[in-house]
Amino acid sequence: MATSADGTTRLSPDGSAHQLRAEIERLRDEATRQRTLAHRRAEFWTKTDIALGFPAALLAGTAGAAGLASADVRVPAALAALASAGFAAGAGFLRSDTRRRANKRARHAWASVEARATVALAREHVTHEDLGDLLECRQAALAAYDGEEPRPGAP
């Protein structure tokens, strides 16, 4: 920093570059944390989807076969059908498949932020445009949780 004759403090070019580099490092570290978190969330929702979907399918098939096999097993078959419906309703309510896809999209978007920050830091000089591009990329990564999957051929 430099202080001029009128008492105002101005950043020296080196100080400005240092601040830009520090901010890009902060964005890279945030992207690394968020990518890891999105990866863990995607794994969790994958397991949840399987934990609810597989028993639902298995119980539905068992209930159908048992209900058709004999009149004596209709009550257990009805209970198995109710359990199957409960698992299917839970899977639909939690939307674990949608959450899994959203976290995978976010993981890829955060990886992009991380990679761009790493490339920017590898350069000898960083610019305000580098930081601006990274902030736009960060916004896209934040929006990836809510957004739809991009259509083929869309930018």
PDB file of C-alpha atoms in Angstrom:
ATOM      1  CA  MET A   1       0.000   0.000   0.000  1.00  0.00           C
ATOM      2  CA  ALA A   2       1.095   3.519  -0.669  1.00  0.00           C
ATOM      3  CA  THR A   3       0.031   6.692   1.100  1.00  0.00           C
ATOM      4  CA  SER A   4      -0.081   9.818  -1.035  1.00  0.00           C
ATOM      5  CA  ALA A   5       0.604  13.401   0.063  1.00  0.00           C
ATOM      6  CA  ASP A   6      -3.119  14.064   0.615  1.00  0.00           C
ATOM      7  CA  GLY A   7      -3.334  11.160   3.099  1.00  0.00           C
ATOM      8  CA  THR A   8      -5.315   8.719   0.941  1.00  0.00           C
ATOM      9  CA  THR A   9      -4.209   5.134   0.900  1.00  0.00           C
ATOM     10  CA  ARG A  10      -3.963   3.343  -2.419  1.00  0.00           C
ATOM     11  CA  LEU A  11      -3.149  -0.225  -3.181  1.00  0.00           C
ATOM     12  CA  SER A  12       0.110  -0.759  -4.939  1.00  0.00           C
ATOM     13  CA  PRO A  13      -0.022  -2.941  -8.050  1.00  0.00           C
ATOM     14  CA  ASP A  14       1.642  -5.734  -6.088  1.00  0.00           C
ATOM     15  CA  GLY A  15      -0.943  -5.445  -3.301  1.00  0.00           C
ATOM     16  CA  SER A  16      -3.800  -5.601  -5.782  1.00  0.00           C
ATOM     17  CA  ALA A  17      -2.322  -8.657  -7.464  1.00  0.00           C
ATOM     18  CA  HIS A  18      -1.788 -10.257  -4.072  1.00  0.00           C
ATOM     19  CA  GLN A  19      -5.433  -9.642  -3.141  1.00  0.00           C
ATOM     20  CA  LEU A  20      -6.638 -11.062  -6.466  1.00  0.00           C
ATOM     21  CA  ARG A  21      -4.483 -14.149  -5.995  1.00  0.00           C
ATOM     22  CA  ALA A  22      -5.747 -14.567  -2.405  1.00  0.00           C
ATOM     23  CA  GLU A  23      -9.368 -14.308  -3.544  1.00  0.00           C
ATOM     24  CA  ILE A  24      -8.809 -16.848  -6.332  1.00  0.00           C
ATOM     25  CA  GLU A  25      -7.176 -19.186  -3.805  1.00  0.00           C
ATOM     26  CA  ARG A  26     -10.201 -18.750  -1.535  1.00  0.00           C
ATOM     27  CA  LEU A  27     -12.537 -19.592  -4.421  1.00  0.00           C
ATOM     28  CA  ARG A  28     -10.445 -22.661  -5.284  1.00  0.00           C
ATOM     29  CA  ASP A  29     -10.566 -23.874  -1.677  1.00  0.00           C
ATOM     30  CA  GLU A  30     -14.323 -23.302  -1.524  1.00  0.00           C
ATOM     31  CA  ALA A  31     -14.762 -25.200  -4.788  1.00  0.00           C
ATOM     32  CA  THR A  32     -12.726 -28.113  -3.444  1.00  0.00           C
ATOM     33  CA  ARG A  33     -14.871 -28.301  -0.303  1.00  0.00           C
ATOM     34  CA  GLN A  34     -18.132 -27.981  -2.230  1.00  0.00           C
ATOM     35  CA  ARG A  35     -17.082 -30.595  -4.805  1.00  0.00           C
ATOM     36  CA  THR A  36     -16.298 -33.074  -2.047  1.00  0.00           C
ATOM     37  CA  LEU A  37     -19.575 -32.289  -0.283  1.00  0.00           C
ATOM     38  CA  ALA A  38     -21.591 -32.676  -3.496  1.00  0.00           C
ATOM     39  CA  HIS A  39     -19.855 -36.009  -4.134  1.00  0.00           C
ATOM     40  CA  ARG A  40     -20.801 -37.285  -0.658  1.00  0.00           C
ATOM     41  CA  ARG A  41     -24.374 -36.084  -1.084  1.00  0.00           C
ATOM     42  CA  ALA A  42     -24.654 -37.788  -4.467  1.00  0.00           C
ATOM     43  CA  GLU A  43     -23.434 -41.041  -2.903  1.00  0.00           C
ATOM     44  CA  PHE A  44     -25.934 -40.673  -0.041  1.00  0.00           C
ATOM     45  CA  TRP A  45     -28.866 -40.107  -2.392  1.00  0.00           C
ATOM     46  CA  THR A  46     -27.761 -43.033  -4.562  1.00  0.00           C
ATOM     47  CA  LYS A  47     -27.838 -45.312  -1.520  1.00  0.00           C
ATOM     48  CA  THR A  48     -31.177 -43.880  -0.416  1.00  0.00           C
ATOM     49  CA  ASP A  49     -32.647 -44.460  -3.873  1.00  0.00           C
ATOM     50  CA  ILE A  50     -31.506 -48.082  -3.817  1.00  0.00           C
ATOM     51  CA  ALA A  51     -32.592 -48.595  -0.197  1.00  0.00           C
ATOM     52  CA  LEU A  52     -36.132 -47.471  -1.001  1.00  0.00           C
ATOM     53  CA  GLY A  53     -36.515 -48.639  -4.595  1.00  0.00           C
ATOM     54  CA  PHE A  54     -35.211 -52.194  -4.335  1.00  0.00           C
ATOM     55  CA  PRO A  55     -37.441 -53.275  -1.419  1.00  0.00           C
ATOM     56  CA  ALA A  56     -40.424 -51.640  -3.122  1.00  0.00           C
ATOM     57  CA  ALA A  57     -39.865 -53.646  -6.299  1.00  0.00           C
ATOM     58  CA  LEU A  58     -39.122 -56.856  -4.400  1.00  0.00           C
ATOM     59  CA  LEU A  59     -42.186 -56.565  -2.153  1.00  0.00           C
ATOM     60  CA  ALA A  60     -44.457 -55.694  -5.077  1.00  0.00           C
ATOM     61  CA  GLY A  61     -43.361 -58.798  -6.972  1.00  0.00           C
ATOM     62  CA  THR A  62     -43.674 -60.997  -3.885  1.00  0.00           C
ATOM     63  CA  ALA A  63     -47.103 -59.616  -3.048  1.00  0.00           C
ATOM     64  CA  GLY A  64     -48.362 -60.217  -6.578  1.00  0.00           C
ATOM     65  CA  ALA A  65     -47.051 -63.772  -6.676  1.00  0.00           C
ATOM     66  CA  ALA A  66     -48.336 -64.591  -3.197  1.00  0.00           C
ATOM     67  CA  GLY A  67     -51.758 -63.104  -3.877  1.00  0.00           C
ATOM     68  CA  LEU A  68     -52.179 -65.235  -6.973  1.00  0.00           C
ATOM     69  CA  ALA A  69     -50.786 -68.408  -5.390  1.00  0.00           C
ATOM     70  CA  SER A  70     -53.408 -69.127  -2.765  1.00  0.00           C
ATOM     71  CA  ALA A  71     -56.385 -67.634  -0.989  1.00  0.00           C
ATOM     72  CA  ASP A  72     -54.726 -68.330   2.370  1.00  0.00           C
ATOM     73  CA  VAL A  73     -51.874 -65.874   1.745  1.00  0.00           C
ATOM     74  CA  ARG A  74     -53.930 -62.932   0.582  1.00  0.00           C
ATOM     75  CA  VAL A  75     -53.612 -61.085   3.904  1.00  0.00           C
ATOM     76  CA  PRO A  76     -49.781 -61.381   3.989  1.00  0.00           C
ATOM     77  CA  ALA A  77     -49.741 -60.462   0.285  1.00  0.00           C
ATOM     78  CA  ALA A  78     -51.829 -57.364   1.029  1.00  0.00           C
ATOM     79  CA  LEU A  79     -49.428 -56.387   3.835  1.00  0.00           C
ATOM     80  CA  ALA A  80     -46.456 -56.856   1.500  1.00  0.00           C
ATOM     81  CA  ALA A  81     -48.227 -54.706  -1.111  1.00  0.00           C
ATOM     82  CA  LEU A  82     -48.819 -51.991   1.497  1.00  0.00           C
ATOM     83  CA  ALA A  83     -45.165 -52.082   2.532  1.00  0.00           C
ATOM     84  CA  SER A  84     -44.148 -51.868  -1.118  1.00  0.00           C
ATOM     85  CA  ALA A  85     -46.416 -48.870  -1.608  1.00  0.00           C
ATOM     86  CA  GLY A  86     -44.883 -47.234   1.466  1.00  0.00           C
ATOM     87  CA  PHE A  87     -41.346 -47.654   0.113  1.00  0.00           C
ATOM     88  CA  ALA A  88     -42.411 -46.342  -3.294  1.00  0.00           C
ATOM     89  CA  ALA A  89     -44.179 -43.370  -1.708  1.00  0.00           C
ATOM     90  CA  GLY A  90     -41.098 -42.619   0.406  1.00  0.00           C
ATOM     91  CA  ALA A  91     -38.883 -42.729  -2.670  1.00  0.00           C
ATOM     92  CA  GLY A  92     -41.256 -40.405  -4.514  1.00  0.00           C
ATOM     93  CA  PHE A  93     -41.529 -38.015  -1.594  1.00  0.00           C
ATOM     94  CA  LEU A  94     -37.772 -37.747  -1.045  1.00  0.00           C
ATOM     95  CA  ARG A  95     -37.024 -37.530  -4.797  1.00  0.00           C
ATOM     96  CA  SER A  96     -33.671 -39.158  -4.123  1.00  0.00           C
ATOM     97  CA  ASP A  97     -33.014 -39.772  -7.827  1.00  0.00           C
ATOM     98  CA  THR A  98     -33.498 -36.061  -8.595  1.00  0.00           C
ATOM     99  CA  ARG A  99     -31.311 -35.037  -5.677  1.00  0.00           C
ATOM    100  CA  ARG A 100     -28.605 -37.469  -6.784  1.00  0.00           C
ATOM    101  CA  ARG A 101     -28.565 -36.002 -10.298  1.00  0.00           C
ATOM    102  CA  ALA A 102     -28.518 -32.432  -8.945  1.00  0.00           C
ATOM    103  CA  ASN A 103     -25.544 -33.190  -6.721  1.00  0.00           C
ATOM    104  CA  LYS A 104     -23.701 -34.846  -9.594  1.00  0.00           C
ATOM    105  CA  ARG A 105     -24.277 -31.737 -11.722  1.00  0.00           C
ATOM    106  CA  ALA A 106     -23.070 -29.572  -8.845  1.00  0.00           C
ATOM    107  CA  ARG A 107     -20.008 -31.778  -8.336  1.00  0.00           C
ATOM    108  CA  HIS A 108     -19.012 -31.290 -11.977  1.00  0.00           C
ATOM    109  CA  ALA A 109     -19.676 -27.542 -11.792  1.00  0.00           C
ATOM    110  CA  TRP A 110     -17.562 -27.163  -8.636  1.00  0.00           C
ATOM    111  CA  ALA A 111     -14.788 -29.218 -10.245  1.00  0.00           C
ATOM    112  CA  SER A 112     -14.856 -26.729 -13.127  1.00  0.00           C
ATOM    113  CA  VAL A 113     -14.502 -23.803 -10.709  1.00  0.00           C
ATOM    114  CA  GLU A 114     -11.634 -25.575  -8.978  1.00  0.00           C
ATOM    115  CA  ALA A 115      -9.855 -26.308 -12.263  1.00  0.00           C
ATOM    116  CA  ARG A 116     -10.268 -22.756 -13.579  1.00  0.00           C
ATOM    117  CA  ALA A 117      -8.941 -21.320 -10.322  1.00  0.00           C
ATOM    118  CA  THR A 118      -5.952 -23.650 -10.437  1.00  0.00           C
ATOM    119  CA  VAL A 119      -5.203 -22.576 -14.014  1.00  0.00           C
ATOM    120  CA  ALA A 120      -5.550 -18.905 -13.086  1.00  0.00           C
ATOM    121  CA  LEU A 121      -3.187 -19.346 -10.140  1.00  0.00           C
ATOM    122  CA  ALA A 122      -0.643 -21.075 -12.371  1.00  0.00           C
ATOM    123  CA  ARG A 123      -0.320 -17.915 -14.446  1.00  0.00           C
ATOM    124  CA  GLU A 124       2.293 -15.381 -13.467  1.00  0.00           C
ATOM    125  CA  HIS A 125      -0.187 -12.490 -13.507  1.00  0.00           C
ATOM    126  CA  VAL A 126      -3.840 -12.694 -12.528  1.00  0.00           C
ATOM    127  CA  THR A 127      -6.377 -10.122 -13.683  1.00  0.00           C
ATOM    128  CA  HIS A 128      -9.726  -8.858 -12.558  1.00  0.00           C
ATOM    129  CA  GLU A 129     -11.219 -10.682 -15.555  1.00  0.00           C
ATOM    130  CA  ASP A 130      -9.901 -13.976 -14.166  1.00  0.00           C
ATOM    131  CA  LEU A 131     -11.701 -13.289 -10.902  1.00  0.00           C
ATOM    132  CA  GLY A 132     -14.852 -12.199 -12.724  1.00  0.00           C
ATOM    133  CA  ASP A 133     -14.888 -15.401 -14.783  1.00  0.00           C
ATOM    134  CA  LEU A 134     -14.435 -17.473 -11.643  1.00  0.00           C
ATOM    135  CA  LEU A 135     -17.275 -15.689  -9.866  1.00  0.00           C
ATOM    136  CA  GLU A 136     -19.573 -16.357 -12.835  1.00  0.00           C
ATOM    137  CA  CYS A 137     -18.519 -19.998 -12.806  1.00  0.00           C
ATOM    138  CA  ARG A 138     -19.227 -20.110  -9.041  1.00  0.00           C
ATOM    139  CA  GLN A 139     -22.738 -18.753  -9.631  1.00  0.00           C
ATOM    140  CA  ALA A 140     -23.305 -21.492 -12.216  1.00  0.00           C
ATOM    141  CA  ALA A 141     -22.117 -24.084  -9.692  1.00  0.00           C
ATOM    142  CA  LEU A 142     -24.534 -22.758  -7.080  1.00  0.00           C
ATOM    143  CA  ALA A 143     -27.365 -22.852  -9.619  1.00  0.00           C
ATOM    144  CA  ALA A 144     -26.528 -26.458 -10.563  1.00  0.00           C
ATOM    145  CA  TYR A 145     -28.334 -27.734  -7.458  1.00  0.00           C
ATOM    146  CA  ASP A 146     -31.652 -26.291  -8.617  1.00  0.00           C
ATOM    147  CA  GLY A 147     -31.344 -26.372 -12.375  1.00  0.00           C
ATOM    148  CA  GLU A 148     -32.494 -28.906 -14.889  1.00  0.00           C
ATOM    149  CA  GLU A 149     -30.048 -31.081 -16.756  1.00  0.00           C
ATOM    150  CA  PRO A 150     -28.870 -29.309 -19.891  1.00  0.00           C
ATOM    151  CA  ARG A 151     -30.442 -30.512 -23.101  1.00  0.00           C
ATOM    152  CA  PRO A 152     -28.141 -31.976 -25.770  1.00  0.00           C
ATOM    153  CA  GLY A 153     -26.918 -29.224 -28.050  1.00  0.00           C
ATOM    154  CA  ALA A 154     -27.774 -26.463 -25.580  1.00  0.00           C
ATOM    155  CA  PRO A 155     -24.960 -24.077 -24.573  1.00  0.00           C
TER     156      PRO A 155
END
